[in-house]
PDB file of C-alpha atoms and ligand atoms in Angstrom:
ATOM      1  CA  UNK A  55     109.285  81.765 104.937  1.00  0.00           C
ATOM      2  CA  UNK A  56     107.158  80.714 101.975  1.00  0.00           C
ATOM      3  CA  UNK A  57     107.344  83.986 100.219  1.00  0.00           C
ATOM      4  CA  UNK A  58     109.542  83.825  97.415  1.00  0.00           C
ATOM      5  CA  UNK A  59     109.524  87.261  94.953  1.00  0.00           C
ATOM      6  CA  UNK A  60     110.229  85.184  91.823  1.00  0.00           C
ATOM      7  CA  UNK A  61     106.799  84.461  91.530  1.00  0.00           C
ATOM      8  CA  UNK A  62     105.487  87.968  91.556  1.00  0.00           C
ATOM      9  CA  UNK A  63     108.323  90.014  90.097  1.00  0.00           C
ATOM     10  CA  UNK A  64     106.871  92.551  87.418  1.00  0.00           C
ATOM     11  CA  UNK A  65     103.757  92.441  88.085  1.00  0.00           C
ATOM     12  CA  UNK A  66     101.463  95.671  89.037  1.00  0.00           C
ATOM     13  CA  UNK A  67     102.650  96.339  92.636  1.00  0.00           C
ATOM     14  CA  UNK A  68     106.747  96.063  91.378  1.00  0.00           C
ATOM     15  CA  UNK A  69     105.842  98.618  88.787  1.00  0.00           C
ATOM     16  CA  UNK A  70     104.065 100.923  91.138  1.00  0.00           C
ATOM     17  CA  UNK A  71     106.981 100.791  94.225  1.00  0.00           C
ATOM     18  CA  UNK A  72     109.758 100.958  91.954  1.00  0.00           C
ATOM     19  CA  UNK A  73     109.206 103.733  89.672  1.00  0.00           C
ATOM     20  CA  UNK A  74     108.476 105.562  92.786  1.00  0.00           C
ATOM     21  CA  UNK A  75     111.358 103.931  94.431  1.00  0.00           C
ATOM     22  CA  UNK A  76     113.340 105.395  91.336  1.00  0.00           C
ATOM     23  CA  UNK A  77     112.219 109.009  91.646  1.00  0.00           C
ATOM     24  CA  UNK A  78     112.569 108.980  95.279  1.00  0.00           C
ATOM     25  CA  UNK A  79     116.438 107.762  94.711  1.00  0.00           C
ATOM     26  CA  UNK A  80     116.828 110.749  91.947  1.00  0.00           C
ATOM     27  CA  UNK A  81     115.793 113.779  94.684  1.00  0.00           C
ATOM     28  CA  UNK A  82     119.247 112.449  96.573  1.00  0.00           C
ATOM     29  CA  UNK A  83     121.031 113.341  93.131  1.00  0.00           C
ATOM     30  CA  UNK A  84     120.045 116.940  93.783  1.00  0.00           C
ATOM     31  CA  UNK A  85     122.829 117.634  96.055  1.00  0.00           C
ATOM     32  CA  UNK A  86     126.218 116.263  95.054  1.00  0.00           C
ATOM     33  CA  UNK A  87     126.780 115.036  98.808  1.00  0.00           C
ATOM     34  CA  UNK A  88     127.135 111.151  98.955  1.00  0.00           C
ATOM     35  CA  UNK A  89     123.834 108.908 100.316  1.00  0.00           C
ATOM     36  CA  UNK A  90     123.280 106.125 101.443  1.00  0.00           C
ATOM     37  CA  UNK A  91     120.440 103.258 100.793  1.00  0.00           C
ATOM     38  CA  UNK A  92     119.217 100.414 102.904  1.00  0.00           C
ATOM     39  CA  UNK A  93     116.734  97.842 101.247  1.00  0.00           C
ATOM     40  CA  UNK A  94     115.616  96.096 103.921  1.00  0.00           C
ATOM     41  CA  UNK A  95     113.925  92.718 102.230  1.00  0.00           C
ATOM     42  CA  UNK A  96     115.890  92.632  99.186  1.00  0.00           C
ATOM     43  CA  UNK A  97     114.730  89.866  97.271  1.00  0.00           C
ATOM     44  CA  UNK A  98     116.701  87.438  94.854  1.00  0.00           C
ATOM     45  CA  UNK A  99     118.055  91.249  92.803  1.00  0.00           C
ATOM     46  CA  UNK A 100     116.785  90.118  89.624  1.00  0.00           C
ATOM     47  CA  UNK A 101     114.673  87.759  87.746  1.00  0.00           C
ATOM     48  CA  UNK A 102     114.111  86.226  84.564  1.00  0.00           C
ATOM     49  CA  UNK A 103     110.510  86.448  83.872  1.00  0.00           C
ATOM     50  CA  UNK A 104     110.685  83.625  81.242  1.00  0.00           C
ATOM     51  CA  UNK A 105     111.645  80.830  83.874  1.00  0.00           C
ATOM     52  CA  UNK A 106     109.397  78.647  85.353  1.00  0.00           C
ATOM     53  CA  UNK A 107     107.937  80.668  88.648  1.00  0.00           C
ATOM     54  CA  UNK A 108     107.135  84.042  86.688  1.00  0.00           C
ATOM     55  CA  UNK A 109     105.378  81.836  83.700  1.00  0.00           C
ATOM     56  CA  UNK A 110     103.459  80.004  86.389  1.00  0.00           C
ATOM     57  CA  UNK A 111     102.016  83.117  87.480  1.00  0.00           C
ATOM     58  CA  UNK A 112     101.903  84.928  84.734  1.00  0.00           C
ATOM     59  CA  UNK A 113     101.360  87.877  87.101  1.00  0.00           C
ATOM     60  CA  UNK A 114     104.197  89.929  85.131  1.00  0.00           C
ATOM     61  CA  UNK A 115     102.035  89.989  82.290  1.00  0.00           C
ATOM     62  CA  UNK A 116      99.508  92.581  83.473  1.00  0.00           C
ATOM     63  CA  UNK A 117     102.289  94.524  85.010  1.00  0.00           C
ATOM     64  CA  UNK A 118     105.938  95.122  83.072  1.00  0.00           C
ATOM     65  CA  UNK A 119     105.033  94.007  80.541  1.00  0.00           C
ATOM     66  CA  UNK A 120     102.226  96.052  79.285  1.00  0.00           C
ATOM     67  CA  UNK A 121     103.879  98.995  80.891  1.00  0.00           C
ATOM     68  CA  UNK A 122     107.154  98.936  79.259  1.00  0.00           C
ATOM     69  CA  UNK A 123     105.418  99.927  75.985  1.00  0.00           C
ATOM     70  CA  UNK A 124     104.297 103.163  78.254  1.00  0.00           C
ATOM     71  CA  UNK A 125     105.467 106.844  76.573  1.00  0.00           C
ATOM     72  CA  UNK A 126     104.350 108.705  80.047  1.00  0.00           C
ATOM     73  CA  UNK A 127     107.274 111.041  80.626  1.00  0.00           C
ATOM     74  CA  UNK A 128     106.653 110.406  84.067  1.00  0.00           C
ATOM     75  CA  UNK A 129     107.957 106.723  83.617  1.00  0.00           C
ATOM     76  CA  UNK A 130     110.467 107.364  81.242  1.00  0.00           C
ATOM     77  CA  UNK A 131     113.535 107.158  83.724  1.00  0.00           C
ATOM     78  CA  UNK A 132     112.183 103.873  85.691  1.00  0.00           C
ATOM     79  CA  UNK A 133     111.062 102.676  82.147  1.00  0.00           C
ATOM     80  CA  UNK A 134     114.496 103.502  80.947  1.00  0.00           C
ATOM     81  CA  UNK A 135     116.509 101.268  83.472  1.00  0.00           C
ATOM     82  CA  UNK A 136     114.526  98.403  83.538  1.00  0.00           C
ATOM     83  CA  UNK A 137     115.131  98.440  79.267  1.00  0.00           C
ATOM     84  CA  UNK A 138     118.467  98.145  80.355  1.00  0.00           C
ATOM     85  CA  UNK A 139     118.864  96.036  83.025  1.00  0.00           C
ATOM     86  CA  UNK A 140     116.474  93.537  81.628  1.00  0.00           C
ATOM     87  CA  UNK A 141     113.397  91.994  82.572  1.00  0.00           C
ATOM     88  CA  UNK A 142     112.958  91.904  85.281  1.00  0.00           C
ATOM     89  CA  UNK A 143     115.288  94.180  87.756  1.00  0.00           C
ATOM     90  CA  UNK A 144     114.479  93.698  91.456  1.00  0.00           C
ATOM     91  CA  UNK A 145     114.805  96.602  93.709  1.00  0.00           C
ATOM     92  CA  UNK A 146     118.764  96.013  94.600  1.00  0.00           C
ATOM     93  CA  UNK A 147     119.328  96.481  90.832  1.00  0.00           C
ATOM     94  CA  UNK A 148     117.523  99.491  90.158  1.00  0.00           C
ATOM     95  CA  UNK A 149     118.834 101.043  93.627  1.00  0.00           C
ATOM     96  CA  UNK A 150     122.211  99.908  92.089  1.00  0.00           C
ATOM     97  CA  UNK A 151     122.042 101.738  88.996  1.00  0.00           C
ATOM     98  CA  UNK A 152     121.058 104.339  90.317  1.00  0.00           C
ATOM     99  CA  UNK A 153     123.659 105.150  92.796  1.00  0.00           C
ATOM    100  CA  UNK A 154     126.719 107.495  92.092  1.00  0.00           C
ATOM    101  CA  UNK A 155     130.513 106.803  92.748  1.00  0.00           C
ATOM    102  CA  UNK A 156     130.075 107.577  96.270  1.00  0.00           C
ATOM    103  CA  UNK A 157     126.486 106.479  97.231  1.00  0.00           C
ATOM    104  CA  UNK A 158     126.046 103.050  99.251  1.00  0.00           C
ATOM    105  CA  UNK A 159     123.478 100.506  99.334  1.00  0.00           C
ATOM    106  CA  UNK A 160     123.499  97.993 102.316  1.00  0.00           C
ATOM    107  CA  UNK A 161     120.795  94.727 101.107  1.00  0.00           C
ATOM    108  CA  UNK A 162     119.003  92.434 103.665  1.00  0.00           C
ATOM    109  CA  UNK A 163     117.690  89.312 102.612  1.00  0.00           C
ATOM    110  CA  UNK A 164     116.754  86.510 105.023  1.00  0.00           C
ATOM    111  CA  UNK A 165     116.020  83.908 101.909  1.00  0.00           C
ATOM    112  CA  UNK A 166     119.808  81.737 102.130  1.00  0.00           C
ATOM    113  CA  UNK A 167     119.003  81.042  98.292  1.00  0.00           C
ATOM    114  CA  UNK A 168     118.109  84.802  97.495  1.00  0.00           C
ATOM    115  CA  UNK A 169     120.810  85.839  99.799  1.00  0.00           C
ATOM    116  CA  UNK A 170     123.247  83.943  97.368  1.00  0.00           C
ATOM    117  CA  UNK A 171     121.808  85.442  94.642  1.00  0.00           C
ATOM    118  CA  UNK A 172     122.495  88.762  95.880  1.00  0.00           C
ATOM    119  CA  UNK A 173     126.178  87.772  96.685  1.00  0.00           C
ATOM    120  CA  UNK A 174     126.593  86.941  93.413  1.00  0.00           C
ATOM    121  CA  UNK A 175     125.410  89.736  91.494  1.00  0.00           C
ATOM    122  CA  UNK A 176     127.339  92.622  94.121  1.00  0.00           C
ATOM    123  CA  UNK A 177     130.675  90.231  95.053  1.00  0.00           C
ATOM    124  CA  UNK A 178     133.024  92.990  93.322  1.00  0.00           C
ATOM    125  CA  UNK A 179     131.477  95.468  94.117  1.00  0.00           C
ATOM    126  CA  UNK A 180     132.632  97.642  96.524  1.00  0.00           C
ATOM    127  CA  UNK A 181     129.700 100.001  97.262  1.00  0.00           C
ATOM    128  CA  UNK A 182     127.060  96.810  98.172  1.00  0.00           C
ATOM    129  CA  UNK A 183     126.753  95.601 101.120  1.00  0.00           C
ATOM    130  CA  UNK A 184     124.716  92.127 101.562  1.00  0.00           C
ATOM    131  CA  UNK A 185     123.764  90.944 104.334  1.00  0.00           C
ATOM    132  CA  UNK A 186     121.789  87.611 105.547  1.00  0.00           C
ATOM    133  CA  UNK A 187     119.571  88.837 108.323  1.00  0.00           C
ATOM    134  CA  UNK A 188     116.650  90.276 109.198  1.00  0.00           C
ATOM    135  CA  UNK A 189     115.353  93.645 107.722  1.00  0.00           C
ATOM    136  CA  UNK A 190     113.535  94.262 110.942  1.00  0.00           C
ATOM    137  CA  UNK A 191     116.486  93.598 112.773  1.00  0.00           C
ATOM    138  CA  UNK A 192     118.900  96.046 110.233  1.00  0.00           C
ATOM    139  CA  UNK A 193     116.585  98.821 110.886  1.00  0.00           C
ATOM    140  CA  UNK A 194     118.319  99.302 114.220  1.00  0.00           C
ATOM    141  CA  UNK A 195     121.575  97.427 113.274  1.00  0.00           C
ATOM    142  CA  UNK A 196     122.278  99.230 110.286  1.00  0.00           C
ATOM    143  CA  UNK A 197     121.084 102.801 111.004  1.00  0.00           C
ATOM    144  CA  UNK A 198     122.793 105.468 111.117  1.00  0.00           C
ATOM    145  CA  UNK A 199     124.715 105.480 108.214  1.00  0.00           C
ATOM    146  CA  UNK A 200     127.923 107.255 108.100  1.00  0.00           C
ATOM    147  CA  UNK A 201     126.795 109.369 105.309  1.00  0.00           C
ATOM    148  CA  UNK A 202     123.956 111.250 107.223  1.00  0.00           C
ATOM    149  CA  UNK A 203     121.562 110.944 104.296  1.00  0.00           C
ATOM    150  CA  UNK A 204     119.680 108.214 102.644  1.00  0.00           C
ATOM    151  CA  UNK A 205     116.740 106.407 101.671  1.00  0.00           C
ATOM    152  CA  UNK A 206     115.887 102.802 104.071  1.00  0.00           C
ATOM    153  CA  UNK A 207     113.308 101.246 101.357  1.00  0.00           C
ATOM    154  CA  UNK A 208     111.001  98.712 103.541  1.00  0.00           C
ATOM    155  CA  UNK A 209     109.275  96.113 101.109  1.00  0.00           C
ATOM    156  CA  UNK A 210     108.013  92.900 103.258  1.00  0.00           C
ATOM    157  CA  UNK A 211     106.338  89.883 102.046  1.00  0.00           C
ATOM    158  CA  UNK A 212     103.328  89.941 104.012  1.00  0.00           C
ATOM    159  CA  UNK A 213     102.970  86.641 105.182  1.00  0.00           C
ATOM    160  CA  UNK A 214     102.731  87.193 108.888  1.00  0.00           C
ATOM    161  CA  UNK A 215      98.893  88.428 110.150  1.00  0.00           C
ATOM    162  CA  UNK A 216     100.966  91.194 112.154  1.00  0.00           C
ATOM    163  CA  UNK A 217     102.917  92.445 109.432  1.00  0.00           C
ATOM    164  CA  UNK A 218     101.523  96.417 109.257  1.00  0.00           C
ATOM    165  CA  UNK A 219     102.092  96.270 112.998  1.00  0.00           C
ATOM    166  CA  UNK A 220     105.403  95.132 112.202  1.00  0.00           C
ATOM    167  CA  UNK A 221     105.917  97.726 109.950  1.00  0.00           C
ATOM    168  CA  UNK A 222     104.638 100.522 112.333  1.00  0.00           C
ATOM    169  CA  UNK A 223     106.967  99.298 114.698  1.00  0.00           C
ATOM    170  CA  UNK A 224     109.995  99.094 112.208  1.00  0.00           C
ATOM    171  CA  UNK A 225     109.318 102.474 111.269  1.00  0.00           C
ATOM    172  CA  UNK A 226     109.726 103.911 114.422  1.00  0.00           C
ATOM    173  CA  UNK A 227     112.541 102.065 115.355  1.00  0.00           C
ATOM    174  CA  UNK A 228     114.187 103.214 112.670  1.00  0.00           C
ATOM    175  CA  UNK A 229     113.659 106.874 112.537  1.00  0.00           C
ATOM    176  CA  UNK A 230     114.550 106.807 116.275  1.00  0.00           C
ATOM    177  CA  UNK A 231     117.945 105.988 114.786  1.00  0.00           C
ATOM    178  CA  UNK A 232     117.841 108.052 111.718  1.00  0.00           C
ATOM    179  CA  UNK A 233     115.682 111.005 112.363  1.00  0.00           C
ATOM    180  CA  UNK A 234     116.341 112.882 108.643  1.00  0.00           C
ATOM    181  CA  UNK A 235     116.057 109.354 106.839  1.00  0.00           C
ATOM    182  CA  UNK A 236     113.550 109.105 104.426  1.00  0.00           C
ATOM    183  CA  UNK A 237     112.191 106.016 104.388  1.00  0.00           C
ATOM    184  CA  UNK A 238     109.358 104.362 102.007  1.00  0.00           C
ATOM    185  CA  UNK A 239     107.346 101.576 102.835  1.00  0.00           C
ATOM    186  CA  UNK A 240     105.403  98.997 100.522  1.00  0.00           C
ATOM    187  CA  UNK A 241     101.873  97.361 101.767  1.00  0.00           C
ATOM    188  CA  UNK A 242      98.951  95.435  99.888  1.00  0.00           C
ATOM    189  CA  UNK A 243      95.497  96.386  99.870  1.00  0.00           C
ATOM    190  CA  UNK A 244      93.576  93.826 100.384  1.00  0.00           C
ATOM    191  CA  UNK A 245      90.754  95.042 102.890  1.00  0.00           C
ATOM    192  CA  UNK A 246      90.271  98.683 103.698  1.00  0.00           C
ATOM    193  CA  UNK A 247      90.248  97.969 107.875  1.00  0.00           C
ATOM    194  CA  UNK A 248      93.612  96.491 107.594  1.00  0.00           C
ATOM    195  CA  UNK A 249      95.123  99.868 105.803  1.00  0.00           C
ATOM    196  CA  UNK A 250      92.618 102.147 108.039  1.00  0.00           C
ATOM    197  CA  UNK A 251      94.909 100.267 110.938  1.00  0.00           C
ATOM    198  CA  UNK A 252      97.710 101.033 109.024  1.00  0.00           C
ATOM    199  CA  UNK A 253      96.731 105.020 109.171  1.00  0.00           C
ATOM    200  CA  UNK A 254      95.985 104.692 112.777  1.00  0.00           C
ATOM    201  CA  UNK A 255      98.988 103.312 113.871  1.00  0.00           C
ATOM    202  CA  UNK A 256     101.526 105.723 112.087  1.00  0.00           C
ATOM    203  CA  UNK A 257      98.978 108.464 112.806  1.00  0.00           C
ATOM    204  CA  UNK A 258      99.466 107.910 116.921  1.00  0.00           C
ATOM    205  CA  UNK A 259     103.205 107.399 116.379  1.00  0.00           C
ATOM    206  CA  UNK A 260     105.503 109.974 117.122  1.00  0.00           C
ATOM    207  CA  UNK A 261     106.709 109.813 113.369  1.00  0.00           C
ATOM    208  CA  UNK A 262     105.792 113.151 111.391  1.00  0.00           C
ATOM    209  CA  UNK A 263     105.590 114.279 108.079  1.00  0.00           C
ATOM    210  CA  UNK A 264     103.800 110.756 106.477  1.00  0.00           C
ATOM    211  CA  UNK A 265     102.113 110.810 103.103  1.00  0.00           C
ATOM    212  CA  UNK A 266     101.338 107.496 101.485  1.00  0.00           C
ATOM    213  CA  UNK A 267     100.804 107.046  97.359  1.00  0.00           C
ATOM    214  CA  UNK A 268      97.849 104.323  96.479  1.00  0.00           C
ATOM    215  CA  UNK A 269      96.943 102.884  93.596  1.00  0.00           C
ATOM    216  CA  UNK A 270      93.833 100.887  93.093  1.00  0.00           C
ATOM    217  CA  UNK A 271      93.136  98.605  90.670  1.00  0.00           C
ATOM    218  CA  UNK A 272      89.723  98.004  91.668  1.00  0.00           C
ATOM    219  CA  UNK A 273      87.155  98.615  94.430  1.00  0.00           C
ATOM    220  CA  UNK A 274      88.507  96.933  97.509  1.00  0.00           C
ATOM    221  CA  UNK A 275      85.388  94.392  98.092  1.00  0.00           C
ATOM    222  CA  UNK A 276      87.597  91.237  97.422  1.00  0.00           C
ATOM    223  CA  UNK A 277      90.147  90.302 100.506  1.00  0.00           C
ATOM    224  CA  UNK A 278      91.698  87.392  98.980  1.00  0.00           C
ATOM    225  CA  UNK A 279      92.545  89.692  95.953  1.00  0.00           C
ATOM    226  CA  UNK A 280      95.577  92.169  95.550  1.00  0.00           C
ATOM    227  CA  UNK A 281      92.814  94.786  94.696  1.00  0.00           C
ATOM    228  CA  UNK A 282      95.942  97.748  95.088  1.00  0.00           C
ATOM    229  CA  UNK A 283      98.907  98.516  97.109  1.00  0.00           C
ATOM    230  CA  UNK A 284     100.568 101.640  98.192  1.00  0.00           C
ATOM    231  CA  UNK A 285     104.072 103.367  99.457  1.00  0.00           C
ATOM    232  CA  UNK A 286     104.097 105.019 102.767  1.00  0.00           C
ATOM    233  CA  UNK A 287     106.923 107.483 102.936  1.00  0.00           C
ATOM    234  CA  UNK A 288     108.163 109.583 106.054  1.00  0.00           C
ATOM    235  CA  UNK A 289     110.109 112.666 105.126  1.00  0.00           C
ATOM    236  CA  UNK A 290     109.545 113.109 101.399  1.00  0.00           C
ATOM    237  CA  UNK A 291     111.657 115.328  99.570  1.00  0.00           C
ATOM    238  CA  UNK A 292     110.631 118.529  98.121  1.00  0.00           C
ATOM    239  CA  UNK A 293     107.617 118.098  95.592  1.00  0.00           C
ATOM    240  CA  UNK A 294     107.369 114.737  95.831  1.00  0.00           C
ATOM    241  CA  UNK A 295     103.543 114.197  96.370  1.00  0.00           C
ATOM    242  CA  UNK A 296     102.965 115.916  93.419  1.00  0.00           C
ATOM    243  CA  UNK A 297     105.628 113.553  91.574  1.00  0.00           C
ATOM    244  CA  UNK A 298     104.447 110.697  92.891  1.00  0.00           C
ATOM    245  CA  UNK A 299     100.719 111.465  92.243  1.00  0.00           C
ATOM    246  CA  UNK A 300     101.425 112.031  88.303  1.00  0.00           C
ATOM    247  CA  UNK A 301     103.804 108.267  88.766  1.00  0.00           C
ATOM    248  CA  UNK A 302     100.705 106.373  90.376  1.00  0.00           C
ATOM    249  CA  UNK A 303      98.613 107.669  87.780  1.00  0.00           C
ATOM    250  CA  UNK A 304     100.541 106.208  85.097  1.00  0.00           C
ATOM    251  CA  UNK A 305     101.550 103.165  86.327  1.00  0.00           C
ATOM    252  CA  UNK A 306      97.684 102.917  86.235  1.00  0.00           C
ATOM    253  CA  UNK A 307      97.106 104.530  82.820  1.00  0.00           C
ATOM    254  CA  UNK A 308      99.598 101.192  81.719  1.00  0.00           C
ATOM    255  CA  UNK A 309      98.259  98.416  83.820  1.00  0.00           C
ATOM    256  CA  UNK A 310      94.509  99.203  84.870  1.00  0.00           C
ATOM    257  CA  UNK A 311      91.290  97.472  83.460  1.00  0.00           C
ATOM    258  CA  UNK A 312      89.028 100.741  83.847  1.00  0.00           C
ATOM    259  CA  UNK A 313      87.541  98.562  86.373  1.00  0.00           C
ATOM    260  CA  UNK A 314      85.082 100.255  89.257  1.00  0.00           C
ATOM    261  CA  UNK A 315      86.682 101.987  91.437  1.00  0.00           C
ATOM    262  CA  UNK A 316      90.075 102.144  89.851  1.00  0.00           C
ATOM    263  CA  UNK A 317      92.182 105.242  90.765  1.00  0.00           C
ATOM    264  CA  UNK A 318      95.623 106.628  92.420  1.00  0.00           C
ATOM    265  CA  UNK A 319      95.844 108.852  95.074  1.00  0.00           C
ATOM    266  CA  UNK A 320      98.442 110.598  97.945  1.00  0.00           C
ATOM    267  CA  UNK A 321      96.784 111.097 101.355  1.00  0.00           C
ATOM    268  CA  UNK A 322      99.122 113.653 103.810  1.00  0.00           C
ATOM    269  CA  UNK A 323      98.515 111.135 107.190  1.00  0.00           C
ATOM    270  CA  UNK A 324     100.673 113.421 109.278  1.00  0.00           C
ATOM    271  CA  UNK A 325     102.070 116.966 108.815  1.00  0.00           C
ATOM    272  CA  UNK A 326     105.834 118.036 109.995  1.00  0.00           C
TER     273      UNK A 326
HETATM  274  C1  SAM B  25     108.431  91.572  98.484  1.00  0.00           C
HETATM  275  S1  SAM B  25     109.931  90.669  98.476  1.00  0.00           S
HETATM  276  C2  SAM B  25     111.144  91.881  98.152  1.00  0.00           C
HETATM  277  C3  SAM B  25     111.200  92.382  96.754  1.00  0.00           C
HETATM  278  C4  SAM B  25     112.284  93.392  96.520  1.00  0.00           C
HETATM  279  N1  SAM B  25     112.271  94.453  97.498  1.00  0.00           N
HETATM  280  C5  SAM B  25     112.142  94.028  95.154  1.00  0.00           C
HETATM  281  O1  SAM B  25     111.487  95.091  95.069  1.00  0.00           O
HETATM  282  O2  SAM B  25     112.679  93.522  94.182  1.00  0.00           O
HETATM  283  C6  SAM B  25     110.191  90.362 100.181  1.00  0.00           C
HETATM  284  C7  SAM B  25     111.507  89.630 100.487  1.00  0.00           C
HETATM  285  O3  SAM B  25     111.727  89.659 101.891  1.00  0.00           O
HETATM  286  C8  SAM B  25     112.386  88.459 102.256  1.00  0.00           C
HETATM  287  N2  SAM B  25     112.227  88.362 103.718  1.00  0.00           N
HETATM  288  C9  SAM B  25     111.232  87.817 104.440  1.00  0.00           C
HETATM  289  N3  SAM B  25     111.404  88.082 105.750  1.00  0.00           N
HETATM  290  C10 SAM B  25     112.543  88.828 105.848  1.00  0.00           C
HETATM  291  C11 SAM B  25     113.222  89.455 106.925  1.00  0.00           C
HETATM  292  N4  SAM B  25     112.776  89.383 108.187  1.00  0.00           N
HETATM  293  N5  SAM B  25     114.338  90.158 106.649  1.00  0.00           N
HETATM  294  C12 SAM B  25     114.810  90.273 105.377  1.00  0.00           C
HETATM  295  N6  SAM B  25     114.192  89.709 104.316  1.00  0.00           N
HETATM  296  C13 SAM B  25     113.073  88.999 104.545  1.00  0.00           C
HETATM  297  C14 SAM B  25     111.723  87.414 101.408  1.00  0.00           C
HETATM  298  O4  SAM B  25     112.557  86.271 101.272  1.00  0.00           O
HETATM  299  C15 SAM B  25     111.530  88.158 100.088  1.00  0.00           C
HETATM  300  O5  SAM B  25     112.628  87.938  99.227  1.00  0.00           O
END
């Protein structure tokens, strides 16, 4: 486990995931029934993008933190928590404050020293779970939740060759436990073939109902560059892809160059 998020919090693809991640937690808020949230690779829940690893990077500078000075209404809410919460919230902490009285959120992390870090931030809190073990592992361990309704939020680090596979065969896993779960799942784009592979293999699932968001910084001609990235979701709520089409485009309004092939887009990979 080399992958540590502190590096690469804020920048481009953290924008993109977690504004949608945001407006994806707000459809629960339609009904006033309680929901629950797993986030299955956590992270550290926070990070200070003037210590050492974010500066080293710099990466957050081409992503929070030209977009916070964004005025799309279509960012305003995500915008408005991470004002808030500070630079730079990691996915536990927007899920957090997002949640109503009611609402859970169960965190993996298998990092010990993010796991802490998690600890830390949710020990009085009585609607947090956090837990150190595996993500892929929770996807059967922790599913179904009590409440019936939820969001499982699947963000790995992509170090492993097999890691869309991995993620195919989370997916299923999981929605073999939680059939009405929506669940939203981050990947990279670094070559086309890998995501094509991606399509196929939710595509011959038995999951239904897949759209996935993209945005794309560039055209994808680089592999050793994080040219895009995109969120797979299964289930979406009602008007979503529309939502999240107007989101991508913003989030690359604020942090594109205008480079070639630049652009957002939501493909339907499987109907109901
Ligand atoms: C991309 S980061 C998560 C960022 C976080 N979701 C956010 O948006 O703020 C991936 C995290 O997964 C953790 N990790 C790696 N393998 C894991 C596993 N099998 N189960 C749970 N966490 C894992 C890494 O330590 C890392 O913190």
């Amino acid at each position: 486990m080399n992958y540590r998020h502190a590096y690469h919090a804020g920048n481009f693809a953290d924008c993109f995931k977690h504004a949608l991640l945001v407006a994806l937690l707000d459809s629960f808020a339609r009904k006033p029934t309680p929901y629950f949230v797993l986030d299955t690779h956590a992270g550290a829940g926070g990070y200070d993008l003037d210590a050492d690893p974010a500066q080293r990077t710099g990466e957050a500078d081409s992503g929070i933190r030209r977009l916070v000075h964004s005025t799309a209404p279509e960012l305003a809410r995500y915008l408005g928590l991470v004002r808030e919460l500070g630079l730079y919230p990691g996915s536990p902490a927007l899920i957090r404050a997002v949640l109503r009285e009611n609402d859970r959120l169960a965190c993996c992390e298998l990092h010990p020293e993010d796991a802490a870090a998690l600890r830390r931030r949710f020990r009085r809190d009585p609607q947090v779970e956090v837990h150190e073990r595996s993500g892929w592992e929770a996807l059967t361990g922790l599913l179904p939740p009590k409440e019936k309704r939820g969001l499982v939020f699947v963000d790995p680090p992509f170090e492993a060759k097999d890691e869309f596979q991995m993620l195919v065969d989370g997916l299923v896993r999981g929605h073999e436990r939680f059939r009405n779960g929506v669940f939203a799942a981050w990947y990279p784009i670094k070559q086309m073939a890998a995501v094509r592979g991606f399509y196929a293999g939710l595509r011959s699932s038995d999951l239904r109902d897949i759209i996935t968001v993209e945005l794309h910084l560039r055209d994808v001609t680089d592999p050793d560059r994080l040219n895009g990235c995109g969120l797979a979701v299964i289930n979406p709520p009602y008007q979503f892809e529309e939502q999240a089409l107007s989101i991508a485009h913003a989030v690359l309004d604020g942090v594109g160059d205008g480079e070639v092939g630049a652009g957002a887009s939501v493909i339907r990979l499987a109907d109901e």
